[in-house]
Amino acid sequence: MALNKLEKRLRIKRRVRGKISGSAELPRLSVFKSNKEIYAQLIDDKAGKTLAFASSRAKGVDAKGTKTEVSAAVGKAIAEKAKTAGIEKVVFDRNGFVYHGRVKALADGAREGGLQF
């Protein structure tokens, strides 16, 4: 029985989430991408709260250029919000997506902004 694209991603997501978790000191940087937009949030899994978020739809993000360039801008924005919240280190959760293209651009943008993972 063949799995479709979404089922494969969700299976990978469950496997990865079994191994990583976020806390207040070391939150999880979760990435979600749709066909048009990309979203990132810092999550404290122990408290079940989102500490900071950024997306390509937010007003503070420069949403000009290609999707990859926008993803890098979202990465810088989430790093900036993390700095204001006093967060320097995170655990990266690619959410079952391949670490390539827009997901990699967001991670590189976050690293440029000063986040360590």
mmCIF file of C-alpha atoms in Angstrom:
data_model
loop_
_atom_site.group_PDB
_atom_site.id
_atom_site.type_symbol
_atom_site.label_atom_id
_atom_site.label_comp_id
_atom_site.label_asym_id
_atom_site.label_seq_id
_atom_site.Cartn_x
_atom_site.Cartn_y
_atom_site.Cartn_z
ATOM 1 C CA MET A 1 0.000 0.000 0.000
ATOM 2 C CA ALA A 2 1.601 3.232 -1.178
ATOM 3 C CA LEU A 3 1.518 6.314 1.014
ATOM 4 C CA ASN A 4 0.672 9.678 -0.436
ATOM 5 C CA LYS A 5 2.855 12.740 0.100
ATOM 6 C CA LEU A 6 1.017 13.990 3.205
ATOM 7 C CA GLU A 7 0.977 10.580 4.892
ATOM 8 C CA LYS A 8 4.721 10.219 4.326
ATOM 9 C CA ARG A 9 5.396 13.650 5.832
ATOM 10 C CA LEU A 10 3.210 12.926 8.862
ATOM 11 C CA ARG A 11 4.951 9.587 9.433
ATOM 12 C CA ILE A 12 8.349 11.326 9.373
ATOM 13 C CA LYS A 13 6.977 14.062 11.643
ATOM 14 C CA ARG A 14 5.826 11.545 14.266
ATOM 15 C CA ARG A 15 9.189 9.792 14.188
ATOM 16 C CA VAL A 16 11.151 13.033 14.631
ATOM 17 C CA ARG A 17 8.833 14.434 17.323
ATOM 18 C CA GLY A 18 9.411 11.317 19.379
ATOM 19 C CA LYS A 19 13.054 12.304 19.646
ATOM 20 C CA ILE A 20 12.951 16.083 20.147
ATOM 21 C CA SER A 21 11.089 18.302 22.570
ATOM 22 C CA GLY A 22 11.242 21.962 23.545
ATOM 23 C CA SER A 23 11.453 23.606 26.946
ATOM 24 C CA ALA A 24 11.485 27.182 28.210
ATOM 25 C CA GLU A 25 15.311 27.213 28.175
ATOM 26 C CA LEU A 26 15.653 25.352 24.864
ATOM 27 C CA PRO A 27 12.458 25.824 22.805
ATOM 28 C CA ARG A 28 11.584 23.974 19.627
ATOM 29 C CA LEU A 29 11.706 25.996 16.392
ATOM 30 C CA SER A 30 8.894 24.454 14.366
ATOM 31 C CA VAL A 31 8.538 25.193 10.647
ATOM 32 C CA PHE A 32 5.428 24.802 8.521
ATOM 33 C CA LYS A 33 5.246 25.606 4.832
ATOM 34 C CA SER A 34 2.284 25.737 2.525
ATOM 35 C CA ASN A 35 2.386 26.334 -1.196
ATOM 36 C CA LYS A 36 2.288 30.119 -0.706
ATOM 37 C CA GLU A 37 3.395 30.919 2.840
ATOM 38 C CA ILE A 38 5.903 29.781 5.476
ATOM 39 C CA TYR A 39 5.491 29.908 9.253
ATOM 40 C CA ALA A 40 7.903 29.466 12.168
ATOM 41 C CA GLN A 41 7.238 29.355 15.886
ATOM 42 C CA LEU A 42 9.180 28.802 19.078
ATOM 43 C CA ILE A 43 7.359 26.308 21.277
ATOM 44 C CA ASP A 44 7.749 25.333 24.925
ATOM 45 C CA ASP A 45 6.385 21.768 24.859
ATOM 46 C CA LYS A 46 6.466 21.334 28.630
ATOM 47 C CA ALA A 47 4.105 24.288 29.197
ATOM 48 C CA GLY A 48 2.325 23.838 25.864
ATOM 49 C CA LYS A 49 2.853 27.462 24.875
ATOM 50 C CA THR A 50 4.125 29.336 21.835
ATOM 51 C CA LEU A 51 6.860 31.749 22.901
ATOM 52 C CA ALA A 52 7.274 33.608 19.591
ATOM 53 C CA PHE A 53 6.169 33.280 15.993
ATOM 54 C CA ALA A 54 6.867 34.735 12.568
ATOM 55 C CA SER A 55 5.368 34.148 9.166
ATOM 56 C CA SER A 56 5.529 35.405 5.622
ATOM 57 C CA ARG A 57 2.094 36.962 6.190
ATOM 58 C CA ALA A 58 3.228 39.122 9.124
ATOM 59 C CA LYS A 59 3.649 42.856 8.631
ATOM 60 C CA GLY A 60 7.192 42.940 10.028
ATOM 61 C CA VAL A 61 8.521 40.550 7.372
ATOM 62 C CA ASP A 62 9.699 41.845 4.011
ATOM 63 C CA ALA A 63 7.649 39.599 1.698
ATOM 64 C CA LYS A 64 9.300 40.638 -1.559
ATOM 65 C CA GLY A 65 11.217 38.323 -3.855
ATOM 66 C CA THR A 66 11.137 34.585 -4.334
ATOM 67 C CA LYS A 67 9.696 32.168 -1.791
ATOM 68 C CA THR A 68 13.219 31.204 -0.738
ATOM 69 C CA GLU A 69 14.166 34.842 -0.086
ATOM 70 C CA VAL A 70 10.960 35.339 1.908
ATOM 71 C CA SER A 71 11.785 32.210 3.943
ATOM 72 C CA ALA A 72 15.187 33.638 4.828
ATOM 73 C CA ALA A 73 13.485 36.878 5.944
ATOM 74 C CA VAL A 74 11.104 34.863 8.159
ATOM 75 C CA GLY A 75 14.122 33.105 9.693
ATOM 76 C CA LYS A 76 15.712 36.463 10.518
ATOM 77 C CA ALA A 77 12.414 37.715 11.955
ATOM 78 C CA ILE A 78 12.000 34.717 14.262
ATOM 79 C CA ALA A 79 15.620 35.113 15.402
ATOM 80 C CA GLU A 80 14.969 38.772 16.218
ATOM 81 C CA LYS A 81 11.839 37.902 18.213
ATOM 82 C CA ALA A 82 13.748 35.158 20.019
ATOM 83 C CA LYS A 83 16.472 37.639 20.991
ATOM 84 C CA THR A 84 13.886 40.002 22.492
ATOM 85 C CA ALA A 85 12.440 37.056 24.451
ATOM 86 C CA GLY A 86 15.933 36.179 25.737
ATOM 87 C CA ILE A 87 16.296 32.954 23.729
ATOM 88 C CA GLU A 88 19.615 32.116 22.084
ATOM 89 C CA LYS A 89 19.543 28.332 21.574
ATOM 90 C CA VAL A 90 16.747 26.295 20.001
ATOM 91 C CA VAL A 91 16.021 22.786 18.739
ATOM 92 C CA PHE A 92 15.118 22.775 15.031
ATOM 93 C CA ASP A 93 11.974 20.873 14.016
ATOM 94 C CA ARG A 94 11.552 20.661 10.256
ATOM 95 C CA ASN A 95 8.086 19.167 10.802
ATOM 96 C CA GLY A 96 8.589 16.272 8.376
ATOM 97 C CA PHE A 97 9.651 18.511 5.495
ATOM 98 C CA VAL A 98 12.896 17.846 3.633
ATOM 99 C CA TYR A 99 15.774 20.055 4.836
ATOM 100 C CA HIS A 100 16.163 21.689 1.454
ATOM 101 C CA GLY A 101 15.033 24.846 -0.298
ATOM 102 C CA ARG A 102 12.701 27.017 1.781
ATOM 103 C CA VAL A 103 13.188 25.099 5.037
ATOM 104 C CA LYS A 104 16.979 25.365 4.716
ATOM 105 C CA ALA A 105 16.691 29.073 3.820
ATOM 106 C CA LEU A 106 14.627 29.702 6.965
ATOM 107 C CA ALA A 107 17.186 27.845 9.097
ATOM 108 C CA ASP A 108 20.069 29.782 7.547
ATOM 109 C CA GLY A 109 18.213 33.070 8.103
ATOM 110 C CA ALA A 110 17.650 32.171 11.753
ATOM 111 C CA ARG A 111 21.344 31.360 12.157
ATOM 112 C CA GLU A 112 22.278 34.705 10.560
ATOM 113 C CA GLY A 113 19.947 36.381 13.052
ATOM 114 C CA GLY A 114 21.884 34.831 15.929
ATOM 115 C CA LEU A 115 20.007 31.657 16.882
ATOM 116 C CA GLN A 116 22.098 28.589 17.656
ATOM 117 C CA PHE A 117 20.973 25.062 16.777
#
